[in-house]
mmCIF file of C-alpha atoms in Angstrom:
data_model
loop_
_atom_site.group_PDB
_atom_site.id
_atom_site.type_symbol
_atom_site.label_atom_id
_atom_site.label_comp_id
_atom_site.label_asym_id
_atom_site.label_seq_id
_atom_site.Cartn_x
_atom_site.Cartn_y
_atom_site.Cartn_z
ATOM 1 C CA MET A 1 54.900 56.484 -136.555
ATOM 2 C CA TYR A 2 51.235 56.599 -137.357
ATOM 3 C CA GLU A 3 50.045 58.692 -134.303
ATOM 4 C CA ARG A 4 52.949 61.281 -135.015
ATOM 5 C CA ALA A 5 51.471 61.352 -138.348
ATOM 6 C CA ASN A 6 48.159 63.291 -137.171
ATOM 7 C CA LEU A 7 46.005 61.719 -140.222
ATOM 8 C CA CYS A 8 42.635 62.774 -139.105
ATOM 9 C CA THR A 9 43.307 66.435 -138.815
ATOM 10 C CA GLY A 10 42.847 67.506 -142.265
ATOM 11 C CA PRO A 11 42.087 69.598 -144.238
ATOM 12 C CA GLY A 12 40.512 66.777 -146.163
ATOM 13 C CA LEU A 13 41.423 63.054 -147.490
ATOM 14 C CA ASN A 14 44.002 64.209 -150.210
ATOM 15 C CA ASP A 15 45.913 65.795 -147.187
ATOM 16 C CA PHE A 16 44.865 62.169 -145.062
ATOM 17 C CA ILE A 17 46.387 60.373 -147.971
ATOM 18 C CA THR A 18 49.628 62.357 -148.665
ATOM 19 C CA LYS A 19 50.342 61.629 -145.085
ATOM 20 C CA LEU A 20 49.591 57.870 -145.071
ATOM 21 C CA GLY A 21 51.716 57.241 -148.169
ATOM 22 C CA LYS A 22 54.388 58.295 -146.594
ATOM 23 C CA LEU A 23 54.143 55.566 -143.688
ATOM 24 C CA PRO A 24 55.494 51.908 -143.749
ATOM 25 C CA LEU A 25 53.206 49.287 -143.993
ATOM 26 C CA GLN A 26 53.253 46.929 -140.960
ATOM 27 C CA HIS A 27 53.157 43.771 -142.868
ATOM 28 C CA GLN A 28 52.383 43.318 -146.651
ATOM 29 C CA PRO A 29 48.928 42.613 -147.668
ATOM 30 C CA GLY A 30 47.736 38.909 -147.091
ATOM 31 C CA ASP A 31 50.484 38.123 -144.725
ATOM 32 C CA THR A 32 48.215 38.881 -141.248
ATOM 33 C CA PHE A 33 45.203 40.476 -140.033
ATOM 34 C CA THR A 34 46.015 44.316 -138.049
ATOM 35 C CA TYR A 35 43.134 46.776 -137.298
ATOM 36 C CA GLY A 36 43.930 50.225 -138.846
ATOM 37 C CA VAL A 37 42.962 53.071 -141.131
ATOM 38 C CA ASN A 38 41.581 50.561 -144.018
ATOM 39 C CA THR A 39 38.185 52.089 -143.834
ATOM 40 C CA ASP A 40 39.466 55.400 -143.808
ATOM 41 C CA VAL A 41 41.006 54.621 -146.945
ATOM 42 C CA LEU A 42 37.892 53.239 -148.382
ATOM 43 C CA GLY A 43 36.032 56.676 -147.816
ATOM 44 C CA ALA A 44 39.253 58.480 -149.909
ATOM 45 C CA LEU A 45 38.771 55.964 -152.715
ATOM 46 C CA ILE A 46 34.947 56.422 -152.850
ATOM 47 C CA GLU A 47 35.739 60.115 -153.082
ATOM 48 C CA LYS A 48 38.220 59.926 -156.212
ATOM 49 C CA ILE A 49 35.826 57.312 -157.835
ATOM 50 C CA SER A 50 32.595 59.213 -157.387
ATOM 51 C CA GLY A 51 33.988 62.614 -157.213
ATOM 52 C CA LYS A 52 31.977 63.508 -154.568
ATOM 53 C CA THR A 53 32.845 63.599 -150.761
ATOM 54 C CA PRO A 54 31.969 60.654 -148.877
ATOM 55 C CA GLY A 55 29.504 62.490 -146.932
ATOM 56 C CA ALA A 56 27.563 63.166 -150.035
ATOM 57 C CA PHE A 57 27.962 59.945 -151.561
ATOM 58 C CA LEU A 58 26.739 58.322 -148.278
ATOM 59 C CA GLU A 59 23.612 60.814 -147.886
ATOM 60 C CA GLU A 60 23.038 59.805 -151.435
ATOM 61 C CA ARG A 61 23.112 56.219 -151.421
ATOM 62 C CA ILE A 62 22.344 55.157 -148.035
ATOM 63 C CA PHE A 63 21.220 57.623 -145.313
ATOM 64 C CA HIS A 64 18.281 59.380 -147.455
ATOM 65 C CA PRO A 65 17.136 55.708 -148.815
ATOM 66 C CA LEU A 66 17.001 54.875 -145.279
ATOM 67 C CA GLY A 67 15.845 57.790 -143.704
ATOM 68 C CA MET A 68 18.641 58.192 -141.386
ATOM 69 C CA LYS A 69 17.872 62.136 -141.018
ATOM 70 C CA ASP A 70 20.206 62.602 -138.343
ATOM 71 C CA THR A 71 23.445 60.907 -139.942
ATOM 72 C CA GLY A 72 26.416 62.888 -141.033
ATOM 73 C CA PHE A 73 30.096 63.897 -140.871
ATOM 74 C CA ASP A 74 28.649 67.040 -139.078
ATOM 75 C CA VAL A 75 26.305 68.131 -136.800
ATOM 76 C CA PRO A 76 23.662 71.410 -137.526
ATOM 77 C CA PRO A 77 24.287 74.337 -135.398
ATOM 78 C CA GLU A 78 20.584 73.557 -134.487
ATOM 79 C CA LYS A 79 21.120 69.963 -133.186
ATOM 80 C CA MET A 80 24.208 70.558 -131.302
ATOM 81 C CA ASN A 81 22.063 70.636 -127.979
ATOM 82 C CA ARG A 82 21.337 66.969 -128.705
ATOM 83 C CA LEU A 83 25.285 65.652 -129.406
ATOM 84 C CA ALA A 84 26.103 63.447 -126.456
ATOM 85 C CA LYS A 85 29.315 63.755 -124.743
ATOM 86 C CA THR A 86 31.919 61.180 -123.896
ATOM 87 C CA TYR A 87 33.011 60.559 -120.397
ATOM 88 C CA LYS A 88 35.946 59.135 -118.398
ATOM 89 C CA HIS A 89 37.016 58.555 -114.876
ATOM 90 C CA GLY A 90 38.539 61.279 -113.475
ATOM 91 C CA ALA A 91 41.290 61.488 -110.569
ATOM 92 C CA ASP A 92 38.460 61.426 -108.041
ATOM 93 C CA GLY A 93 36.424 58.391 -109.966
ATOM 94 C CA LYS A 94 33.546 60.366 -110.960
ATOM 95 C CA PHE A 95 32.533 60.906 -114.091
ATOM 96 C CA VAL A 96 34.337 63.705 -116.420
ATOM 97 C CA GLU A 97 34.371 64.878 -120.317
ATOM 98 C CA ASP A 98 36.673 63.523 -122.487
ATOM 99 C CA LYS A 99 37.799 64.586 -126.260
ATOM 100 C CA PRO A 100 37.178 62.821 -129.077
ATOM 101 C CA ILE A 101 39.973 59.673 -129.580
ATOM 102 C CA ILE A 102 40.152 60.487 -132.960
ATOM 103 C CA GLU A 103 40.032 64.088 -133.319
ATOM 104 C CA THR A 104 36.286 63.506 -134.798
ATOM 105 C CA TRP A 105 34.560 66.628 -134.455
ATOM 106 C CA PRO A 106 31.072 67.967 -135.250
ATOM 107 C CA GLU A 107 31.609 71.125 -136.542
ATOM 108 C CA ALA A 108 31.685 71.478 -140.532
ATOM 109 C CA GLY A 109 35.415 71.718 -141.731
ATOM 110 C CA ARG A 110 37.079 70.713 -138.791
ATOM 111 C CA GLY A 111 38.812 67.626 -139.307
ATOM 112 C CA ILE A 112 38.521 65.071 -142.259
ATOM 113 C CA GLU A 113 35.285 62.778 -143.278
ATOM 114 C CA SER A 114 36.728 59.384 -141.305
ATOM 115 C CA GLY A 115 35.466 56.487 -143.206
ATOM 116 C CA GLY A 116 36.491 54.467 -140.401
ATOM 117 C CA GLY A 117 34.989 56.498 -137.539
ATOM 118 C CA GLY A 118 33.821 60.215 -138.145
ATOM 119 C CA LEU A 119 30.022 59.963 -138.547
ATOM 120 C CA PHE A 120 27.633 61.180 -136.171
ATOM 121 C CA ALA A 121 24.334 59.471 -135.880
ATOM 122 C CA THR A 122 21.537 58.566 -133.279
ATOM 123 C CA ALA A 123 20.718 55.001 -132.149
ATOM 124 C CA GLY A 124 17.488 55.074 -134.011
ATOM 125 C CA ASP A 125 19.387 55.939 -137.627
ATOM 126 C CA TYR A 126 22.060 53.442 -136.559
ATOM 127 C CA ALA A 127 19.069 50.304 -136.092
ATOM 128 C CA ARG A 128 17.486 51.229 -139.195
ATOM 129 C CA PHE A 129 21.052 50.938 -141.082
ATOM 130 C CA ALA A 130 21.713 47.611 -138.886
ATOM 131 C CA GLN A 131 17.928 46.046 -140.059
ATOM 132 C CA MET A 132 18.984 46.951 -143.564
ATOM 133 C CA LEU A 133 21.655 44.554 -143.077
ATOM 134 C CA LEU A 134 19.810 41.792 -141.167
ATOM 135 C CA ASN A 135 17.341 41.857 -144.094
ATOM 136 C CA GLY A 136 20.064 41.064 -146.476
ATOM 137 C CA GLY A 137 20.769 44.489 -147.979
ATOM 138 C CA SER A 138 17.347 46.220 -148.135
ATOM 139 C CA LEU A 139 14.528 47.873 -145.757
ATOM 140 C CA GLU A 140 11.414 49.151 -146.468
ATOM 141 C CA GLY A 141 11.527 48.699 -150.243
ATOM 142 C CA HIS A 142 15.026 50.472 -150.338
ATOM 143 C CA ARG A 143 17.776 48.318 -151.754
ATOM 144 C CA ILE A 144 20.925 49.445 -150.991
ATOM 145 C CA LEU A 145 23.216 46.301 -150.891
ATOM 146 C CA GLY A 146 23.024 43.096 -152.933
ATOM 147 C CA ARG A 147 21.765 40.011 -151.262
ATOM 148 C CA LYS A 148 25.125 38.152 -152.551
ATOM 149 C CA THR A 149 27.023 41.217 -151.392
ATOM 150 C CA VAL A 150 26.067 41.272 -147.914
ATOM 151 C CA GLU A 151 26.797 37.264 -147.802
ATOM 152 C CA LEU A 152 30.153 38.017 -149.049
ATOM 153 C CA MET A 153 30.814 40.849 -146.691
ATOM 154 C CA THR A 154 29.876 38.386 -143.543
ATOM 155 C CA ALA A 155 31.849 35.286 -144.475
ATOM 156 C CA ASN A 156 35.097 34.789 -142.620
ATOM 157 C CA HIS A 157 37.661 36.080 -144.690
ATOM 158 C CA MET A 158 40.377 35.332 -142.384
ATOM 159 C CA VAL A 159 40.627 31.685 -143.663
ATOM 160 C CA THR A 160 42.803 32.855 -146.535
ATOM 161 C CA LEU A 161 45.811 34.117 -144.182
ATOM 162 C CA PRO A 162 48.926 31.961 -143.920
ATOM 163 C CA ASN A 163 49.957 29.872 -140.671
ATOM 164 C CA ASN A 164 45.841 29.087 -139.918
ATOM 165 C CA GLN A 165 45.802 32.717 -137.852
ATOM 166 C CA ALA A 166 42.056 32.394 -138.012
ATOM 167 C CA ALA A 167 42.380 29.332 -135.643
ATOM 168 C CA THR A 168 43.647 31.610 -133.110
ATOM 169 C CA ARG A 169 40.672 34.150 -132.611
ATOM 170 C CA GLN A 170 37.391 33.950 -130.799
ATOM 171 C CA LYS A 171 35.900 35.700 -133.957
ATOM 172 C CA GLY A 172 36.263 35.683 -137.525
ATOM 173 C CA PHE A 173 36.401 38.690 -139.456
ATOM 174 C CA GLY A 174 34.926 39.599 -143.092
ATOM 175 C CA LEU A 175 34.476 42.935 -144.895
ATOM 176 C CA GLY A 176 34.139 45.322 -142.236
ATOM 177 C CA VAL A 177 32.499 43.232 -139.249
ATOM 178 C CA GLU A 178 33.384 40.465 -137.179
ATOM 179 C CA ILE A 179 31.438 37.281 -137.295
ATOM 180 C CA THR A 180 30.929 34.224 -134.748
ATOM 181 C CA THR A 181 32.038 31.017 -136.174
ATOM 182 C CA ASP A 182 32.659 28.494 -133.578
ATOM 183 C CA LEU A 183 30.187 28.924 -130.348
ATOM 184 C CA GLY A 184 32.660 27.020 -128.284
ATOM 185 C CA GLN A 185 35.288 29.720 -128.232
ATOM 186 C CA LEU A 186 33.270 32.282 -126.657
ATOM 187 C CA SER A 187 32.303 32.854 -123.330
ATOM 188 C CA ILE A 188 29.025 34.416 -123.750
ATOM 189 C CA PRO A 189 26.116 33.588 -125.772
ATOM 190 C CA SER A 190 25.821 34.050 -129.553
ATOM 191 C CA SER A 191 24.330 32.390 -132.841
ATOM 192 C CA ILE A 192 26.841 31.076 -135.668
ATOM 193 C CA GLY A 193 26.843 34.201 -138.322
ATOM 194 C CA GLN A 194 26.227 36.781 -135.739
ATOM 195 C CA PHE A 195 28.278 39.974 -137.073
ATOM 196 C CA GLY A 196 28.909 43.318 -136.143
ATOM 197 C CA TRP A 197 31.586 46.092 -134.539
ATOM 198 C CA TYR A 198 32.307 48.369 -132.008
ATOM 199 C CA GLY A 199 33.601 51.774 -131.296
ATOM 200 C CA ALA A 200 36.032 53.181 -129.422
ATOM 201 C CA ALA A 201 33.754 55.013 -126.909
ATOM 202 C CA THR A 202 31.987 51.555 -125.965
ATOM 203 C CA THR A 203 29.493 51.428 -128.783
ATOM 204 C CA TYR A 204 27.979 48.041 -130.162
ATOM 205 C CA CYS A 205 26.204 46.752 -132.825
ATOM 206 C CA GLN A 206 25.367 43.069 -133.490
ATOM 207 C CA ILE A 207 23.485 41.689 -135.642
ATOM 208 C CA ASP A 208 22.018 37.699 -135.377
ATOM 209 C CA PRO A 209 20.673 36.754 -138.514
ATOM 210 C CA LYS A 210 19.380 33.192 -137.179
ATOM 211 C CA GLU A 211 17.737 34.917 -134.115
ATOM 212 C CA LYS A 212 16.624 38.052 -136.288
ATOM 213 C CA ILE A 213 18.130 40.492 -133.648
ATOM 214 C CA VAL A 214 19.691 43.975 -134.196
ATOM 215 C CA ALA A 215 21.704 44.935 -130.693
ATOM 216 C CA VAL A 216 22.790 48.499 -130.565
ATOM 217 C CA ALA A 217 23.922 49.870 -127.537
ATOM 218 C CA LEU A 218 25.883 53.370 -127.319
ATOM 219 C CA VAL A 219 27.526 53.633 -124.025
ATOM 220 C CA GLN A 220 29.988 56.984 -124.906
ATOM 221 C CA HIS A 221 32.253 56.042 -122.296
ATOM 222 C CA PHE A 222 36.308 55.962 -122.445
ATOM 223 C CA PRO A 223 38.259 53.571 -122.307
ATOM 224 C CA PHE A 224 36.863 50.779 -124.193
ATOM 225 C CA ASN A 225 34.507 48.312 -122.833
ATOM 226 C CA GLU A 226 36.268 49.364 -119.213
ATOM 227 C CA HIS A 227 33.530 47.376 -117.452
ATOM 228 C CA ASN A 228 33.210 44.520 -119.586
ATOM 229 C CA PHE A 229 29.688 46.216 -120.648
ATOM 230 C CA PHE A 230 29.782 44.132 -124.039
ATOM 231 C CA ALA A 231 29.471 40.808 -122.761
ATOM 232 C CA GLN A 232 26.901 41.597 -119.892
ATOM 233 C CA PHE A 233 24.841 43.399 -122.333
ATOM 234 C CA ALA A 234 25.167 40.129 -125.009
ATOM 235 C CA THR A 235 24.362 37.611 -122.350
ATOM 236 C CA GLY A 236 20.992 39.700 -121.248
ATOM 237 C CA TYR A 237 19.454 39.751 -124.415
ATOM 238 C CA TYR A 238 19.947 36.681 -125.414
ATOM 239 C CA GLN A 239 18.703 35.159 -122.167
ATOM 240 C CA ALA A 240 15.664 37.068 -122.803
ATOM 241 C CA LEU A 241 14.631 34.803 -125.686
ATOM 242 C CA LYS A 242 11.795 32.484 -125.627
#
């Protein structure tokens, strides 16, 4: 039902919320954890509360203070030649270009400003954002989030779910990020408190406060993590520690 609703085609977040409001919940809030359009709803909420589009709000509060000069919901025409393509394996096994998985387009006015997956950026810009989180909410004198906000964000909120659901997952989940809570449940190196998330096109960001590590990888390949890249990447940079 969610796929047929074409939630991300636009125009605008009002249209997104109107479509979403007609769909049933998979379960009642607080009953279980389901990965979905939660962060897209937060983007729409920011627009209503601030009176600004998510793009304008994020530019003012995050991108500009952090010096993220190549991050936004659209890609300017003069930067289109720098836009990475996303690939998949064709019938003959060779790489062929694939279309965006959630209809996220770089042209201005096409699709919606999706809070959950609509931004375009560079590895360098994203690393600055991740470094801010590693630092507890600030970077180079710019305070973006409160230290206690980051602490709350990176706590395992799944422990509040009924029936001990948190114990059945390899990692916990906070406010927008997964968190390593038990090294014994993992088959790859990590640290207690490591946090981050992934992107559908096999993209990766993990932040380790204990080891002071920011790890970013942008593979641009569908389907998601087809070659178990994430485990190999994490094993590699943890093995490199002295």
